[in-house]
């Protein structure tokens, strides 16, 4: 993947690149602490310190835009999807910049061609072709902080806005950090890194302090919440260190992703996985088509000879609609969920379990294989926001009816 133009920072300047996920702005009340944190970081860095913030849309807003679009037309063109869904990230970026300005920070927004991420026109899953940071650097001369909507690019030919696909804000942040010549990227989320298991399932799950990129890719493929494989591969290629931080409270650091580190034992239960069975030829064809749209999946032995099971992980993709309806592949759904154990030697062991058995089996494997000595930092307890502060921001922003329809976007 191209790294873009050589970094040419303004003499004496230091630029930090940070990425904030959608939960950072889930409620109006969450904006204030994030702005105050960035104000402190700018003050600590001195008058010539600059920050590029890549942001995802407030939680649920992209889905709201998508569902409204599909309620009007269940088969819109990919060009319309790329024109419509990134608006959620744009709106989130504008709201964040407005909040930053209210806190005394000189902030602006870069969108579309201003970002500098040049792509092909493979709509809904555009690929990076190059990076031109000239416009972004001009904004960094004039402003302390530039907010960038994640996942947006512009076509190398034509300049129209393109979309790098679902969960692609990490790729945007990594590509910009690498092109700016930075060695580190900070990623802010409600879960500050990778855990030995899902803390919602295993109460004594531990935060893993250092993780190699190879393990992060394995865990993402298995359904863990981690940056997309394309993003991780680009970070590895550019020797970028990724530091995860909590997006509220004290904004404390968590997992650090690096190129070289020891593997840690981990259990990955994927409660959103989707299992299908088909003959070997059909299953392999389905896997190729999923790979073509960057959807994580694994192939496993079937229930009988001549069959394979295909498991689609992470849950953001309507695999049944894609495989059975759009591609007309003769796959059969199965009511099982994926459970993966990552071993110390870097290998993985996968099994499929009934939904009712997933949590118990995950706890059992965690007790056997995940010794506390391997994962010494316990996950801090989550403190829910009070009801008065917990109204989702996307509900405040709703301007069109929200419809529940089958999604292929």
Short mmCIF file of C-alpha atoms in Angstrom, two decimals:
data_model
loop_
_atom_site.label_atom_id
_atom_site.label_comp_id
_atom_site.label_asym_id
_atom_site.label_seq_id
_atom_site.Cartn_x
_atom_site.Cartn_y
_atom_site.Cartn_z
CA UNK A 1 0.00 0.00 0.00
CA UNK A 2 1.44 3.42 -0.86
CA UNK A 3 2.83 5.56 1.93
CA UNK A 4 2.43 8.79 -0.02
CA UNK A 5 4.69 11.80 -0.19
CA UNK A 6 7.75 12.16 2.06
CA UNK A 7 7.00 13.98 5.29
CA UNK A 8 7.85 17.69 5.11
CA UNK A 9 6.79 19.12 8.48
CA UNK A 10 7.18 22.80 9.16
CA UNK A 11 10.51 23.46 10.88
CA UNK A 12 10.14 23.11 14.62
CA UNK A 13 6.64 21.66 14.46
CA UNK A 14 5.56 18.43 16.09
CA UNK A 15 2.36 16.78 14.88
CA UNK A 16 0.47 14.15 16.85
CA UNK A 17 -2.09 11.93 15.15
CA UNK A 18 -4.98 10.62 17.24
CA UNK A 19 -8.04 8.58 16.35
CA UNK A 20 -11.28 8.70 18.36
CA UNK A 21 -13.95 6.06 17.85
CA UNK A 22 -17.68 6.76 17.76
CA UNK A 23 -18.28 6.00 21.44
CA UNK A 24 -16.10 9.03 22.28
CA UNK A 25 -19.00 11.24 21.22
CA UNK A 26 -21.93 9.01 22.09
CA UNK A 27 -23.55 11.73 24.19
CA UNK A 28 -23.27 15.51 24.13
CA UNK A 29 -21.70 15.40 27.58
CA UNK A 30 -18.73 13.39 26.32
CA UNK A 31 -17.44 16.16 24.07
CA UNK A 32 -16.31 18.39 26.94
CA UNK A 33 -13.80 16.03 28.61
CA UNK A 34 -12.26 15.10 25.24
CA UNK A 35 -11.82 18.77 24.34
CA UNK A 36 -10.26 19.49 27.74
CA UNK A 37 -7.85 16.57 27.29
CA UNK A 38 -6.75 17.87 23.89
CA UNK A 39 -6.36 21.39 25.30
CA UNK A 40 -3.94 19.98 27.88
CA UNK A 41 -2.02 18.03 25.24
CA UNK A 42 -1.61 21.14 23.09
CA UNK A 43 -0.45 23.16 26.08
CA UNK A 44 2.08 20.48 27.02
CA UNK A 45 3.43 20.33 23.47
CA UNK A 46 4.11 24.04 23.16
CA UNK A 47 2.91 26.71 20.74
CA UNK A 48 4.07 24.87 17.61
CA UNK A 49 2.51 21.53 18.52
CA UNK A 50 -0.26 20.43 16.14
CA UNK A 51 -2.79 17.59 16.34
CA UNK A 52 -4.63 15.71 13.59
CA UNK A 53 -7.73 14.01 15.00
CA UNK A 54 -9.35 11.29 12.89
CA UNK A 55 -12.89 10.65 14.13
CA UNK A 56 -15.60 8.10 13.51
CA UNK A 57 -19.25 9.09 13.40
CA UNK A 58 -21.10 9.21 16.75
CA UNK A 59 -22.24 5.69 17.65
CA UNK A 60 -25.20 4.55 15.58
CA UNK A 61 -25.27 7.51 13.19
CA UNK A 62 -23.83 5.67 10.17
CA UNK A 63 -26.37 2.88 10.70
CA UNK A 64 -29.16 5.46 10.86
CA UNK A 65 -28.07 7.00 7.57
CA UNK A 66 -27.70 3.55 5.99
CA UNK A 67 -31.11 2.32 7.14
CA UNK A 68 -32.84 5.47 5.93
CA UNK A 69 -31.15 5.14 2.54
CA UNK A 70 -32.14 1.49 2.24
CA UNK A 71 -35.69 2.23 3.33
CA UNK A 72 -36.00 4.42 0.24
CA UNK A 73 -34.12 2.05 -2.07
CA UNK A 74 -32.94 -1.40 -1.00
CA UNK A 75 -30.47 -1.59 -3.92
CA UNK A 76 -28.86 1.85 -4.25
CA UNK A 77 -25.79 2.14 -6.42
CA UNK A 78 -22.43 1.88 -4.72
CA UNK A 79 -21.74 5.46 -5.81
CA UNK A 80 -24.76 6.66 -3.79
CA UNK A 81 -23.59 4.66 -0.78
CA UNK A 82 -20.19 6.36 -0.96
CA UNK A 83 -21.86 9.75 -1.30
CA UNK A 84 -24.24 9.13 1.61
CA UNK A 85 -22.71 7.09 4.41
CA UNK A 86 -19.56 9.22 4.88
CA UNK A 87 -21.89 12.12 5.73
CA UNK A 88 -22.25 10.61 9.20
CA UNK A 89 -18.50 10.89 9.78
CA UNK A 90 -18.51 14.41 8.29
CA UNK A 91 -21.23 15.51 10.66
CA UNK A 92 -19.38 14.00 13.60
CA UNK A 93 -16.20 15.85 12.57
CA UNK A 94 -18.05 19.18 12.29
CA UNK A 95 -19.66 18.77 15.72
CA UNK A 96 -16.30 17.89 17.28
CA UNK A 97 -14.57 20.88 15.68
CA UNK A 98 -17.36 23.15 16.93
CA UNK A 99 -16.90 21.81 20.45
CA UNK A 100 -13.13 22.32 20.23
CA UNK A 101 -13.61 25.92 19.14
CA UNK A 102 -15.94 26.47 22.10
CA UNK A 103 -13.06 25.32 24.35
CA UNK A 104 -10.69 27.91 22.93
CA UNK A 105 -8.87 25.65 20.48
CA UNK A 106 -8.14 26.82 16.95
CA UNK A 107 -9.74 23.89 15.10
CA UNK A 108 -11.04 23.22 11.62
CA UNK A 109 -12.24 20.28 9.51
CA UNK A 110 -10.63 18.70 6.46
CA UNK A 111 -12.94 16.67 4.22
CA UNK A 112 -12.78 14.77 0.96
CA UNK A 113 -9.95 16.09 -1.26
CA UNK A 114 -8.58 18.25 1.62
CA UNK A 115 -7.61 15.12 3.56
CA UNK A 116 -5.21 13.98 0.87
CA UNK A 117 -6.05 10.26 0.80
CA UNK A 118 -6.25 9.43 -2.92
CA UNK A 119 -8.10 6.26 -3.90
CA UNK A 120 -9.47 4.28 -6.78
CA UNK A 121 -13.19 4.35 -7.54
CA UNK A 122 -13.97 0.94 -6.12
CA UNK A 123 -16.98 2.37 -4.33
CA UNK A 124 -17.85 1.18 -0.78
CA UNK A 125 -14.35 -0.31 -0.38
CA UNK A 126 -11.96 2.09 -2.09
CA UNK A 127 -8.24 1.33 -2.00
CA UNK A 128 -5.50 3.84 -1.28
CA UNK A 129 -3.41 4.81 -4.30
CA UNK A 130 -1.41 7.70 -2.86
CA UNK A 131 -1.35 10.53 -0.34
CA UNK A 132 -0.95 14.26 -0.96
CA UNK A 133 -0.72 16.20 2.29
CA UNK A 134 -0.32 19.69 0.80
CA UNK A 135 -3.83 20.87 1.74
CA UNK A 136 -3.69 19.30 5.20
CA UNK A 137 -0.31 20.90 5.91
CA UNK A 138 -1.71 24.32 4.97
CA UNK A 139 -4.47 23.84 7.53
CA UNK A 140 -1.92 22.83 10.16
CA UNK A 141 -0.11 26.15 9.61
CA UNK A 142 -3.31 28.06 10.35
CA UNK A 143 -4.85 25.89 13.07
CA UNK A 144 -3.76 24.02 16.18
CA UNK A 145 -5.97 21.03 15.43
CA UNK A 146 -7.47 19.58 12.26
CA UNK A 147 -10.38 17.14 12.51
CA UNK A 148 -10.59 14.50 9.78
CA UNK A 149 -13.66 12.29 9.23
CA UNK A 150 -12.45 8.69 9.18
CA UNK A 151 -12.81 6.47 6.14
CA UNK A 152 -13.07 9.31 3.61
CA UNK A 153 -10.91 9.68 0.56
CA UNK A 154 -11.14 11.22 -2.87
CA UNK A 155 -10.75 9.57 -6.23
CA UNK A 156 -7.40 10.15 -7.92
CA UNK A 157 -9.31 10.64 -11.15
CA UNK A 158 -12.35 12.90 -10.82
CA UNK A 159 -11.91 13.91 -7.17
CA UNK A 160 -15.27 12.56 -6.00
CA UNK A 161 -15.58 11.48 -2.37
CA UNK A 162 -14.91 7.79 -1.82
CA UNK A 163 -15.33 5.54 1.20
CA UNK A 164 -12.70 3.10 2.43
CA UNK A 165 -15.42 0.87 3.90
CA UNK A 166 -16.80 -0.09 7.28
CA UNK A 167 -14.51 0.43 10.26
CA UNK A 168 -11.93 2.20 8.08
CA UNK A 169 -11.22 5.19 10.34
CA UNK A 170 -8.22 3.27 11.72
CA UNK A 171 -6.83 2.97 8.19
CA UNK A 172 -7.25 6.72 7.65
CA UNK A 173 -5.40 7.50 10.88
CA UNK A 174 -2.59 5.03 10.22
CA UNK A 175 -2.10 6.25 6.65
CA UNK A 176 -1.94 9.90 7.75
CA UNK A 177 0.41 9.17 10.67
CA UNK A 178 2.76 7.26 8.38
CA UNK A 179 2.70 9.92 5.66
CA UNK A 180 3.40 12.65 8.22
CA UNK A 181 6.46 10.74 9.33
CA UNK A 182 5.16 9.98 12.82
CA UNK A 183 6.32 6.96 14.78
CA UNK A 184 3.22 6.64 16.94
CA UNK A 185 -0.56 6.79 16.65
CA UNK A 186 -2.92 7.11 19.61
CA UNK A 187 -6.30 5.33 19.34
CA UNK A 188 -9.02 6.33 21.83
CA UNK A 189 -11.86 3.92 22.56
CA UNK A 190 -14.17 2.82 25.37
CA UNK A 191 -12.06 -0.36 25.53
CA UNK A 192 -8.39 0.71 25.67
CA UNK A 193 -6.86 -2.20 23.83
CA UNK A 194 -6.96 -5.97 23.53
CA UNK A 195 -7.97 -8.20 26.43
CA UNK A 196 -7.34 -11.82 27.31
CA UNK A 197 -11.10 -12.26 26.73
CA UNK A 198 -14.19 -10.11 26.36
CA UNK A 199 -14.59 -8.39 29.78
CA UNK A 200 -18.37 -8.53 29.38
CA UNK A 201 -18.13 -12.32 29.33
CA UNK A 202 -15.13 -13.04 31.56
CA UNK A 203 -15.07 -10.83 34.65
CA UNK A 204 -11.36 -11.39 35.32
CA UNK A 205 -10.25 -10.67 31.74
CA UNK A 206 -6.98 -8.79 31.71
CA UNK A 207 -5.68 -6.01 29.49
CA UNK A 208 -2.71 -7.22 27.44
CA UNK A 209 0.07 -4.61 27.72
CA UNK A 210 1.99 -5.29 24.46
CA UNK A 211 0.70 -7.16 21.43
CA UNK A 212 2.46 -7.96 18.14
CA UNK A 213 0.65 -7.03 14.95
CA UNK A 214 0.43 -10.69 13.97
CA UNK A 215 -1.61 -11.48 17.07
CA UNK A 216 -3.83 -8.43 16.59
CA UNK A 217 -4.63 -9.59 13.05
CA UNK A 218 -5.46 -13.08 14.31
CA UNK A 219 -7.73 -11.69 17.02
CA UNK A 220 -9.46 -9.31 14.60
CA UNK A 221 -10.07 -12.14 12.13
CA UNK A 222 -11.55 -14.14 15.01
CA UNK A 223 -14.01 -11.40 15.95
CA UNK A 224 -12.19 -9.29 18.54
CA UNK A 225 -12.57 -5.53 18.52
CA UNK A 226 -9.32 -4.46 16.86
CA UNK A 227 -8.24 -2.38 13.87
CA UNK A 228 -9.04 -3.82 10.43
CA UNK A 229 -6.40 -6.10 8.91
CA UNK A 230 -5.70 -3.65 6.07
CA UNK A 231 -5.00 -0.95 8.66
CA UNK A 232 -2.75 -3.21 10.70
CA UNK A 233 -0.78 -4.33 7.66
CA UNK A 234 -0.21 -0.68 6.68
CA UNK A 235 0.94 0.13 10.22
CA UNK A 236 3.33 -2.82 10.21
CA UNK A 237 4.73 -1.83 6.83
CA UNK A 238 5.52 1.63 8.23
CA UNK A 239 6.79 0.39 11.63
CA UNK A 240 4.14 2.47 13.37
CA UNK A 241 3.52 1.99 17.08
CA UNK A 242 -0.16 2.15 18.08
CA UNK A 243 -1.02 3.17 21.64
CA UNK A 244 -4.59 2.52 22.74
CA UNK A 245 -6.11 4.85 25.32
CA UNK A 246 -9.43 5.04 27.11
CA UNK A 247 -11.62 7.79 25.62
CA UNK A 248 -12.90 9.14 28.92
CA UNK A 249 -11.90 9.48 32.57
CA UNK A 250 -8.13 9.86 32.83
CA UNK A 251 -7.57 8.79 29.19
CA UNK A 252 -5.07 6.25 30.50
CA UNK A 253 -3.01 4.19 28.03
CA UNK A 254 -3.70 0.50 27.54
CA UNK A 255 -2.40 -1.95 24.94
CA UNK A 256 0.53 -0.98 22.73
CA UNK A 257 0.73 -2.61 19.29
CA UNK A 258 4.26 -3.10 18.00
CA UNK A 259 5.93 -5.09 15.25
CA UNK A 260 7.90 -7.33 17.59
CA UNK A 261 6.46 -8.63 20.85
CA UNK A 262 5.69 -11.98 22.44
CA UNK A 263 2.30 -13.59 21.87
CA UNK A 264 -0.09 -13.76 24.83
CA UNK A 265 -2.75 -16.31 25.55
CA UNK A 266 -6.19 -15.00 24.66
CA UNK A 267 -9.71 -16.31 24.21
CA UNK A 268 -11.90 -14.65 21.58
CA UNK A 269 -15.63 -15.45 21.76
CA UNK A 270 -17.49 -13.95 18.80
CA UNK A 271 -21.15 -13.63 19.73
CA UNK A 272 -21.85 -11.90 16.40
CA UNK A 273 -20.29 -14.55 14.15
CA UNK A 274 -22.35 -16.15 11.38
CA UNK A 275 -21.82 -19.78 10.39
CA UNK A 276 -22.64 -21.35 7.01
CA UNK A 277 -22.04 -24.81 5.57
CA UNK A 278 -21.62 -25.78 1.94
CA UNK A 279 -19.71 -28.21 -0.23
CA UNK A 280 -15.98 -27.53 -0.48
CA UNK A 281 -16.14 -25.78 -3.87
CA UNK A 282 -18.99 -23.48 -2.82
CA UNK A 283 -17.39 -22.67 0.53
CA UNK A 284 -14.09 -21.74 -1.11
CA UNK A 285 -15.92 -19.61 -3.69
CA UNK A 286 -17.80 -17.85 -0.88
CA UNK A 287 -14.53 -17.22 0.97
CA UNK A 288 -12.99 -15.66 -2.13
CA UNK A 289 -15.96 -13.35 -2.59
CA UNK A 290 -15.88 -12.28 1.05
CA UNK A 291 -12.15 -11.57 0.76
CA UNK A 292 -12.92 -9.38 -2.25
CA UNK A 293 -15.02 -7.08 -0.05
CA UNK A 294 -12.65 -7.20 2.96
CA UNK A 295 -15.01 -9.14 5.22
CA UNK A 296 -13.21 -11.23 7.90
CA UNK A 297 -13.94 -14.94 7.77
CA UNK A 298 -12.46 -18.36 8.45
CA UNK A 299 -12.93 -21.77 6.82
CA UNK A 300 -13.39 -24.79 9.08
CA UNK A 301 -14.09 -28.51 8.56
CA UNK A 302 -17.68 -29.38 7.79
CA UNK A 303 -19.99 -31.70 9.67
CA UNK A 304 -19.35 -34.44 7.12
CA UNK A 305 -16.89 -35.39 4.39
CA UNK A 306 -16.91 -33.13 1.36
CA UNK A 307 -18.33 -30.16 3.30
CA UNK A 308 -16.82 -27.02 4.78
CA UNK A 309 -18.09 -24.51 7.28
CA UNK A 310 -17.55 -20.82 6.59
CA UNK A 311 -17.63 -18.46 9.58
CA UNK A 312 -18.05 -14.73 9.02
CA UNK A 313 -16.77 -12.79 12.01
CA UNK A 314 -17.25 -9.36 13.61
CA UNK A 315 -20.97 -9.11 12.89
CA UNK A 316 -21.13 -5.82 10.94
CA UNK A 317 -21.88 -7.54 7.62
CA UNK A 318 -25.12 -9.20 6.49
CA UNK A 319 -23.40 -12.33 5.20
CA UNK A 320 -26.62 -14.23 4.45
CA UNK A 321 -27.90 -11.46 2.18
CA UNK A 322 -24.52 -11.17 0.45
CA UNK A 323 -23.92 -14.89 -0.09
CA UNK A 324 -27.39 -16.36 -0.56
CA UNK A 325 -29.37 -13.46 -2.04
CA UNK A 326 -26.86 -11.34 -3.96
CA UNK A 327 -24.37 -14.04 -5.03
CA UNK A 328 -26.92 -16.89 -5.09
CA UNK A 329 -24.59 -19.39 -3.43
CA UNK A 330 -26.17 -22.56 -1.98
CA UNK A 331 -25.05 -22.07 1.63
CA UNK A 332 -26.91 -23.31 4.69
CA UNK A 333 -27.03 -21.32 7.91
CA UNK A 334 -26.02 -22.99 11.16
CA UNK A 335 -26.82 -21.88 14.69
CA UNK A 336 -23.27 -21.92 16.06
CA UNK A 337 -20.79 -19.26 17.17
CA UNK A 338 -17.03 -19.07 16.81
CA UNK A 339 -14.70 -19.40 19.81
CA UNK A 340 -10.95 -18.98 19.22
CA UNK A 341 -7.95 -19.59 21.46
CA UNK A 342 -4.73 -17.76 20.59
CA UNK A 343 -1.74 -19.76 21.83
CA UNK A 344 1.63 -18.58 23.11
CA UNK A 345 3.35 -20.06 20.05
CA UNK A 346 1.24 -17.87 17.75
CA UNK A 347 -1.10 -20.62 16.64
CA UNK A 348 -4.87 -20.61 16.97
CA UNK A 349 -7.39 -23.26 17.89
CA UNK A 350 -10.97 -22.69 16.82
CA UNK A 351 -14.22 -24.36 17.74
CA UNK A 352 -17.91 -23.78 17.08
CA UNK A 353 -20.31 -23.85 20.01
CA UNK A 354 -24.01 -23.35 20.60
CA UNK A 355 -24.96 -19.75 21.47
CA UNK A 356 -26.09 -20.81 24.94
CA UNK A 357 -22.68 -22.39 25.62
CA UNK A 358 -20.44 -19.58 24.37
CA UNK A 359 -19.96 -17.67 27.63
CA UNK A 360 -19.43 -20.75 29.79
CA UNK A 361 -16.95 -22.29 27.38
CA UNK A 362 -15.04 -19.00 27.08
CA UNK A 363 -14.72 -18.76 30.86
CA UNK A 364 -13.58 -22.37 31.04
CA UNK A 365 -10.84 -21.87 28.44
CA UNK A 366 -9.78 -18.58 30.00
CA UNK A 367 -9.32 -20.19 33.41
CA UNK A 368 -7.17 -22.93 31.86
CA UNK A 369 -5.02 -20.99 29.39
CA UNK A 370 -4.82 -17.34 30.43
CA UNK A 371 -2.59 -17.12 33.48
CA UNK A 372 -2.68 -13.75 35.27
CA UNK A 373 1.11 -13.53 34.99
CA UNK A 374 0.80 -13.21 31.22
CA UNK A 375 -1.68 -10.36 31.35
CA UNK A 376 -0.91 -8.30 34.44
CA UNK A 377 -3.10 -5.22 33.91
CA UNK A 378 -6.69 -5.74 34.92
CA UNK A 379 -9.39 -3.99 32.92
CA UNK A 380 -10.80 -0.99 34.82
CA UNK A 381 -14.47 -1.24 35.68
CA UNK A 382 -16.84 0.49 33.30
CA UNK A 383 -18.87 3.32 34.84
CA UNK A 384 -22.13 3.89 32.98
CA UNK A 385 -23.23 7.45 32.37
CA UNK A 386 -26.22 8.61 34.43
CA UNK A 387 -29.55 8.37 32.61
CA UNK A 388 -29.76 12.15 32.16
CA UNK A 389 -26.48 12.12 30.21
CA UNK A 390 -26.99 8.92 28.29
CA UNK A 391 -29.31 10.06 25.51
CA UNK A 392 -27.57 8.97 22.33
CA UNK A 393 -26.34 11.85 20.21
CA UNK A 394 -27.63 10.22 17.03
CA UNK A 395 -31.17 10.40 18.47
CA UNK A 396 -30.75 14.17 18.84
CA UNK A 397 -29.53 14.42 15.26
CA UNK A 398 -32.25 12.29 13.67
CA UNK A 399 -33.84 14.15 10.77
CA UNK A 400 -35.18 11.21 8.79
CA UNK A 401 -37.25 8.21 9.81
CA UNK A 402 -35.19 5.27 11.07
CA UNK A 403 -36.14 2.05 9.30
CA UNK A 404 -35.18 -1.53 10.06
CA UNK A 405 -34.42 -3.14 6.72
CA UNK A 406 -32.02 -5.74 5.43
CA UNK A 407 -28.59 -4.20 4.92
CA UNK A 408 -26.10 -4.89 2.20
CA UNK A 409 -24.10 -1.69 2.64
#
